[in-house]
Short mmCIF file of C-alpha atoms and ligand atoms in Angstrom, two decimals:
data_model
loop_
_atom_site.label_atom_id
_atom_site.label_comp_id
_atom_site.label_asym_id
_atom_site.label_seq_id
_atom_site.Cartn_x
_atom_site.Cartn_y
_atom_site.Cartn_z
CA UNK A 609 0.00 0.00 0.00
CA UNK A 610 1.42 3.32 -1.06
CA UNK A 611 1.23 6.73 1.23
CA UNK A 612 0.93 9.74 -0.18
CA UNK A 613 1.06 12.64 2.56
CA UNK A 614 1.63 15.47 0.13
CA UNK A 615 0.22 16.81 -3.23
CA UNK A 616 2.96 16.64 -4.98
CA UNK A 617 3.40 12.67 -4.27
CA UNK A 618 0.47 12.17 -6.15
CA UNK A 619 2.11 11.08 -9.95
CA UNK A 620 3.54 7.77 -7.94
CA UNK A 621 -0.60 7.04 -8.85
CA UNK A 622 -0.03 6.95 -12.61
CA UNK A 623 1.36 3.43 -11.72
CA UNK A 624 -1.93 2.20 -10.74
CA UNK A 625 -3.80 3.40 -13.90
CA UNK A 626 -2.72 0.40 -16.37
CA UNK A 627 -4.52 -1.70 -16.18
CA UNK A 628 -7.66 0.83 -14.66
CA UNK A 629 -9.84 1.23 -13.43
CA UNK A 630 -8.40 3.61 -10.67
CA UNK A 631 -11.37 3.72 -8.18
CA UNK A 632 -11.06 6.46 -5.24
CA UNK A 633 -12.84 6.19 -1.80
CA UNK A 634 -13.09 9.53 -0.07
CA UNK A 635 -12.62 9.70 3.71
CA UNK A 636 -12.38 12.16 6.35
CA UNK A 637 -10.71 9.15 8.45
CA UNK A 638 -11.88 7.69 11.98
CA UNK A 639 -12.73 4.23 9.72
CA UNK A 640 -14.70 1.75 10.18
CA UNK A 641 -16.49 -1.31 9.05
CA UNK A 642 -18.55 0.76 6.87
CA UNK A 643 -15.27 2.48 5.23
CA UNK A 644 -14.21 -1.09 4.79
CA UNK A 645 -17.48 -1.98 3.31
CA UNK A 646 -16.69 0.76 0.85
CA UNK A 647 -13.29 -0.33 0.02
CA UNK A 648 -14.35 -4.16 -0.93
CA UNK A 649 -16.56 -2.79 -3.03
CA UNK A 650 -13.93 -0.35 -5.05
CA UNK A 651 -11.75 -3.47 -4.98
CA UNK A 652 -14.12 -5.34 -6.85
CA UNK A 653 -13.82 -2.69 -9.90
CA UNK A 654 -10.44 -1.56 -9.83
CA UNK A 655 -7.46 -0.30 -7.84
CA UNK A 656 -8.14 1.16 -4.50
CA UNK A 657 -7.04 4.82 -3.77
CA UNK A 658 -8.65 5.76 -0.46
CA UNK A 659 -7.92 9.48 0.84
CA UNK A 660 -8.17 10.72 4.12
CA UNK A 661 -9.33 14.51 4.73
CA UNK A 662 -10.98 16.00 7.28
CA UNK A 663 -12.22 18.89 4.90
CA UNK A 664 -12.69 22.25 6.68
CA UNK A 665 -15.20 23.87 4.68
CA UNK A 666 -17.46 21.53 5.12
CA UNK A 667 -18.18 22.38 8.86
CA UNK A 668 -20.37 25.04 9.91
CA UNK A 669 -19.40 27.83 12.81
CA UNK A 670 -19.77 25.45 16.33
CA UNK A 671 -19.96 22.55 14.56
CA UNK A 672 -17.60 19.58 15.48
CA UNK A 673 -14.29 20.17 12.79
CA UNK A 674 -11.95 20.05 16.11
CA UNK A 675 -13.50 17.67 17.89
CA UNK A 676 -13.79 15.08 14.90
CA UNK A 677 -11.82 12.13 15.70
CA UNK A 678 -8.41 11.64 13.79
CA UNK A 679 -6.36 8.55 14.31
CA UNK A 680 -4.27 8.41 10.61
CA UNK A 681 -2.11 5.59 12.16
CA UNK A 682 -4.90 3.85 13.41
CA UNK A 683 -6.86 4.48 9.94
CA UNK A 684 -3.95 3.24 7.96
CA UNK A 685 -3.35 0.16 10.02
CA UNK A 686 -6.69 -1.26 8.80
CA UNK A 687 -6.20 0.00 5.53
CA UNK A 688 -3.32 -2.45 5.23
CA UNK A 689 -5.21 -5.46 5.70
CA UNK A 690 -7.87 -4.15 3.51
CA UNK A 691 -7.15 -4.19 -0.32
CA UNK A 692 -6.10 -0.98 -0.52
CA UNK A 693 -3.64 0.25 -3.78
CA UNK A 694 -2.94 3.74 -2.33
CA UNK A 695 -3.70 5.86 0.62
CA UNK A 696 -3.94 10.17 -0.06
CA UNK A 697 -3.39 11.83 3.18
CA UNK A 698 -2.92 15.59 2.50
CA UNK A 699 -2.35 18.24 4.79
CA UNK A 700 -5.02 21.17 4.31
CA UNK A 701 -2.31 23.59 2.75
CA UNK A 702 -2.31 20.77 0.07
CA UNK A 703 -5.88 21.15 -0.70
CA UNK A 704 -6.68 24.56 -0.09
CA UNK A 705 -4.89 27.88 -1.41
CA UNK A 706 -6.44 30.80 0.66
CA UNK A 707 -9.63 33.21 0.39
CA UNK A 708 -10.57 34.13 -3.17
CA UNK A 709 -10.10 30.75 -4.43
CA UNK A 710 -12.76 28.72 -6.85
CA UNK A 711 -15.46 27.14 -5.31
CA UNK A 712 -18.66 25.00 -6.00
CA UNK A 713 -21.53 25.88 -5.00
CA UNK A 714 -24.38 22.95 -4.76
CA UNK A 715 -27.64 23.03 -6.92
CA UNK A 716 -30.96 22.17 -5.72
CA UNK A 717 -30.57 18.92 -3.97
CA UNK A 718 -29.01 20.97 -1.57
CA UNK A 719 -31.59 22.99 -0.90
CA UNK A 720 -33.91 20.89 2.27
CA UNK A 721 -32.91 18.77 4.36
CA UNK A 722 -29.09 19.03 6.08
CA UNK A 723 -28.31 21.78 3.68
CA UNK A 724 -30.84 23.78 5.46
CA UNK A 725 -29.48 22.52 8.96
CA UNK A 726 -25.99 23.04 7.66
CA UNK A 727 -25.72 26.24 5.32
CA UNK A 728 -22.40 25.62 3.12
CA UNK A 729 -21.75 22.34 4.30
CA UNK A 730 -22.72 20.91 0.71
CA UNK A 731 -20.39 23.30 -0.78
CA UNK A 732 -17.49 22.65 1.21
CA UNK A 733 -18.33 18.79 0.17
CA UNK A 734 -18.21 19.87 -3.34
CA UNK A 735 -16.10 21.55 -3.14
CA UNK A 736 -13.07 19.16 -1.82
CA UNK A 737 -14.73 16.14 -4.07
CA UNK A 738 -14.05 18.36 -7.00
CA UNK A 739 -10.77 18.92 -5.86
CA UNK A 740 -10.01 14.94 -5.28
CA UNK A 741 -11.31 14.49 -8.45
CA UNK A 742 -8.54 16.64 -9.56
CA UNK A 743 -5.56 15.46 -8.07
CA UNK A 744 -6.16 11.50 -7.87
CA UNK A 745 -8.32 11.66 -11.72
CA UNK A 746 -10.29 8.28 -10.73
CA UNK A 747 -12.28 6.64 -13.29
CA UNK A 748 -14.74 5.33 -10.59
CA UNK A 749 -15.78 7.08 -6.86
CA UNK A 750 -17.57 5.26 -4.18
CA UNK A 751 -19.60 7.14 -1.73
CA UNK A 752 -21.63 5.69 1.01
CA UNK A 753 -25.56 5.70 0.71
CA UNK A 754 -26.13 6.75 4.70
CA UNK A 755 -24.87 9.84 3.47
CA UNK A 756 -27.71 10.14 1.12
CA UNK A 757 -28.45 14.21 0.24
CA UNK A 758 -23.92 13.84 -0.14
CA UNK A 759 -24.32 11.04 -2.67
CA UNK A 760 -27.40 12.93 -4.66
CA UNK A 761 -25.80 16.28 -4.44
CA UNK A 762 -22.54 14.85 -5.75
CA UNK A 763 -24.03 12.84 -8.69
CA UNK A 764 -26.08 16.24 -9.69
CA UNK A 765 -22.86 17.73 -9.64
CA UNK A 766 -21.10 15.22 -11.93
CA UNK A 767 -23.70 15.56 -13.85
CA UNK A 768 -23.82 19.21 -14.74
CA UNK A 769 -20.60 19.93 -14.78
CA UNK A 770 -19.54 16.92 -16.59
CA UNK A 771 -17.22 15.22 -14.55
CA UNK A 772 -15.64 12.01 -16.34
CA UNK A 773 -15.92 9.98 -13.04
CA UNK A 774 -18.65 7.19 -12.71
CA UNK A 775 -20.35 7.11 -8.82
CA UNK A 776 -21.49 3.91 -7.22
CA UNK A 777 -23.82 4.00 -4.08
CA UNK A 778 -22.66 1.60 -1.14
CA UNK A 779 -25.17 0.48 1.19
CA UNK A 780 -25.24 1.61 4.63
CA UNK A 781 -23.54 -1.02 6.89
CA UNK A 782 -25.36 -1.13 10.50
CA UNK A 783 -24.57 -2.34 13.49
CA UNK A 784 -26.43 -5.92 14.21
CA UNK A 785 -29.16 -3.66 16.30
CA UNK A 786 -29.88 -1.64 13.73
CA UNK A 787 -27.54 1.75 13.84
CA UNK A 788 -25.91 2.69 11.07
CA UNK A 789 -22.17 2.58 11.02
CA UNK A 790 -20.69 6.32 11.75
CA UNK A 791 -17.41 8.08 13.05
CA UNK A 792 -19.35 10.17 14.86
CA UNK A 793 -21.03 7.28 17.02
CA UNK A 794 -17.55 7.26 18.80
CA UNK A 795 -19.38 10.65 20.87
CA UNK A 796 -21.82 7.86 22.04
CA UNK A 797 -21.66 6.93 25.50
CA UNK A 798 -23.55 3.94 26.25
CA UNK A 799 -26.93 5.74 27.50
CA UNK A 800 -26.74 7.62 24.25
CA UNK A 801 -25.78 4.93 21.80
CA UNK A 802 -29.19 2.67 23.24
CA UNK A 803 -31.14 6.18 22.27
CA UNK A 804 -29.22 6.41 19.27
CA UNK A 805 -31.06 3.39 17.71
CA UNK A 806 -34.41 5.75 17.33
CA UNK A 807 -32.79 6.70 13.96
CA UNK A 808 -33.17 3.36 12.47
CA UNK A 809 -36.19 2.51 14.55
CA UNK A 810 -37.78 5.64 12.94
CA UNK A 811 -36.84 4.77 9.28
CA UNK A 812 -38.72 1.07 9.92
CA UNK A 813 -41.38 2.93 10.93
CA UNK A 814 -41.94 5.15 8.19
CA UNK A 815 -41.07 2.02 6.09
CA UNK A 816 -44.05 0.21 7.72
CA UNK A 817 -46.53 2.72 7.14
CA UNK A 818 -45.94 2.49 3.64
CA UNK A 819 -46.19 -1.28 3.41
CA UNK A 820 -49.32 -0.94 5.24
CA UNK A 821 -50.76 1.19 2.41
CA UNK A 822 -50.58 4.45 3.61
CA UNK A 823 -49.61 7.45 1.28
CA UNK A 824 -49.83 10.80 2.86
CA UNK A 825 -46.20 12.19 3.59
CA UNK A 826 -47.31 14.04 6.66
CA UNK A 827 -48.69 11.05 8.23
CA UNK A 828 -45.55 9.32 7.41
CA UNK A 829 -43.17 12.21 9.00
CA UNK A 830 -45.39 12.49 11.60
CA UNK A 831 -45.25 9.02 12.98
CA UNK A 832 -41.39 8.96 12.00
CA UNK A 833 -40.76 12.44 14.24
CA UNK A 834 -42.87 10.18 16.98
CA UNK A 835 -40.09 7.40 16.89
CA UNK A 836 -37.72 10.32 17.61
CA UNK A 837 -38.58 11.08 20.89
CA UNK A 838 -35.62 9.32 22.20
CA UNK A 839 -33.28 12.04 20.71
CA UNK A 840 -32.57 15.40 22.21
CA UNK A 841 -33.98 17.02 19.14
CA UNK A 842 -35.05 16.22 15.61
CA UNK A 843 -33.81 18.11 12.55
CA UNK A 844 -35.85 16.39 10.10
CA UNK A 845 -37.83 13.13 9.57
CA UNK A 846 -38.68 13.24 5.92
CA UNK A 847 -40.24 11.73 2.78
CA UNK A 848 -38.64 12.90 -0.37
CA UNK A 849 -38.40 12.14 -3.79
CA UNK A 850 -35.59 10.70 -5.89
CA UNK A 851 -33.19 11.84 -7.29
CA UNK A 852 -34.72 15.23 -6.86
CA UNK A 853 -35.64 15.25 -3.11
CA UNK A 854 -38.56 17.08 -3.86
CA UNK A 855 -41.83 16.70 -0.93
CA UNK A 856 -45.13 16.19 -2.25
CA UNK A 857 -48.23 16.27 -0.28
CA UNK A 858 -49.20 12.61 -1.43
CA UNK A 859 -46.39 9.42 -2.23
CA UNK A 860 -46.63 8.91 -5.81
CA UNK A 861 -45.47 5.51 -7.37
CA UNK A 862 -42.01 5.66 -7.96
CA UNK A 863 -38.18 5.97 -5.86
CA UNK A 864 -38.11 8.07 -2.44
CA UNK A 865 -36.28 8.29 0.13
CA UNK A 866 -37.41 8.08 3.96
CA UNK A 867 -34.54 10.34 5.87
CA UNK A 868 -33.83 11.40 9.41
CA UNK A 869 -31.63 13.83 11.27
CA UNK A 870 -31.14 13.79 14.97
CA UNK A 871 -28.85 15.33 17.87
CA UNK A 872 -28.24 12.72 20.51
CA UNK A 873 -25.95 14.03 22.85
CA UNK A 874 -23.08 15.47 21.38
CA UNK A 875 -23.71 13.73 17.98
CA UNK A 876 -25.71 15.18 15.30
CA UNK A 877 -26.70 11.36 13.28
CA UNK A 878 -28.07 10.71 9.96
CA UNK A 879 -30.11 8.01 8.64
CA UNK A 880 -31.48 6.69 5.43
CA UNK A 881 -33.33 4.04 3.16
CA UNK A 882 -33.93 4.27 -0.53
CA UNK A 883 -37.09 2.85 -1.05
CA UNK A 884 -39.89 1.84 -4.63
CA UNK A 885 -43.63 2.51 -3.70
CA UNK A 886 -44.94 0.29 -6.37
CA UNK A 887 -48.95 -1.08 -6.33
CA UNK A 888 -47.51 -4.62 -5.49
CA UNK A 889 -45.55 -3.20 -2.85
CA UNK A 890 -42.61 -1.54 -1.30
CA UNK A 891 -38.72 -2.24 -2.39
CA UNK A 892 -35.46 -1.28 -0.93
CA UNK A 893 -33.72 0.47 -3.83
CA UNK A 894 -30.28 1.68 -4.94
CA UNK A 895 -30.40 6.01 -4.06
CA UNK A 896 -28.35 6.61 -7.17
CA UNK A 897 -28.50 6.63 -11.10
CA UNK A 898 -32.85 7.59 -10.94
CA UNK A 899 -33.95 9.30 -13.75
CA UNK A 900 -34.00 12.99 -12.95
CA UNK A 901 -37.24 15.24 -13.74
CA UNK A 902 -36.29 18.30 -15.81
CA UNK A 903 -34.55 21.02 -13.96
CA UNK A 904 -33.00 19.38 -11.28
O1 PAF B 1255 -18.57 11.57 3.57
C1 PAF B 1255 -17.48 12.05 3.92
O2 PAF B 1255 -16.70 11.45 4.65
C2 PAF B 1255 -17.08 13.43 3.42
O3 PAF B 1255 -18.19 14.26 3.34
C3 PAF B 1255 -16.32 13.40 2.09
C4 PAF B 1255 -17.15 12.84 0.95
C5 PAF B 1255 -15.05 12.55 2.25
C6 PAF B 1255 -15.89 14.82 1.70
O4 PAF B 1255 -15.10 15.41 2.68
#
């Protein structure tokens, strides 16, 4: 496994590109099982590059960039026993060049949801994807679906700006009670961790409701911001459209997504599932690569 802890290290890549596909997992570190998760899956399409950044921009005023856990010799430990080609570690002098430089600003995915919790945090994640994109030039990225408004904001902006990098969607890796793998679970302590599990609890609910036949999205956030209660407070429980994460007042036929937003303690969590409303039921679905209505 190769290191790269500068920039300017980054042409020792150009050995992994024959025979491609180069395939880059972005990280901002404090791995886990899910990161792994991520990693088998780039394996199985190419040569691994995974970077580890934990991007500035993408942090709000007060929220947690200093606290964030950081453990690079811990993080590339189990990167060696993972099939891993390369690991990109820059320092943020690497990445960023000062006020005044170019940066991306998100379209309308970014609009509900944590972009309205967060304002900027999509375009600091835009931002610094565009920028990997740059310096490692993968053919493939792999994101992880529990970050789903990331993953849908990214693909709109490969899309529009024409990016020649192909996205794949990994599936949220939970723990066996149900809560979805995340660094920031490591600001759990125990009390908070059993709370933690109204996330997930929430989703099923939602999910339920829909099985059961029932359409109207209020109803459905309603009953989800019920399962909640367990959390200190709620940011969102929501029913949304996909790709577009548009609300409507009614669940047509067709791909959503049920998502949820919590505080528990000191950790603000995130929770997901991709879901088909179809007449014969209700599927768990892939949250990328749906057709997009026009204008989004
Ligand atoms: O999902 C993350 O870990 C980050 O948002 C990402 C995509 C690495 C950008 O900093």
């Amino acid at each position: 496994m190769i290191v790269l802890r500068h920039a300017d290290e980054l042409n020792r890549l150009d050995a992994l590109r024959q025979p491609g596909p180069l395939v880059l997992v972005p990280t901002m570190g404090a791995l886990h099982e899910g990161h792994l998760s991520l990693v088998r899956q780039g394996a199985a399409l190419g040569k691994v590059v995974v970077s580890i950044f934990v991007n500035p921009t993408q942090f709000g005023p007060g929220e947690d960039f200093a606290a964030y856990p950081r453990d690079l010799e811990g993080d590339l430990a189990m990167l060696d026993h993972a099939q891993v080609a390369a690991v990109f570690a820059p320092p943020v002098e690497d990445v960023y060049g000062g006020p005044g430089e170019v940066t991306v600003r998100a379209g309308r995915r970014a609009e509900g949801l944590c972009g309205a919790a967060r304002p900027g945090h999509f375009d600091g994640v835009l931002t610094v994807v565009a920028k990997l994109f740059g310096m490692v030039r993968p053919d493939i990225a792999v994101f992880g679906s529990k970050d789903a408004q990331q993953c849908l904001v990214i693909e709109q902006m490969v899309r529009d700006l024409r990016l020649p990098v192909s996205l794949i969607d990994a599936p949220t890796v939970r723990e066996p009670d149900g809560l979805a793998m995340s660094s920031r679970n490591r600001y759990l302590d125990p009390e908070q961790r059993t709370r933690a599990l109204c996330l997930s609890r929430a989703l099923a609910r939602g999910r339920a409701l829909l099985e059961s036949g029932r359409r109207e999205s209020g109803a459905i956030e309603a009953a989800m911001g019920e399962a909640l209660a367990a959390a200190d407070s709620i940011d969102y429980a929501a029913v949304r459209s996909l790709p577009a994460l548009g609300a409507t007042e009614s669940v047509p036929d067709g791909p959503l997504v049920l998502a949820v937003a919590a505080r528990v303690g000191p950790a603000r969590l995130i929770d997901n599932v991709a879901l088909r409303v179809e007449l014969r039921g209700v599927t768990e679905i892939r949250l990328l690569g749906h057709r997009a209505p026009a204008g989004d």
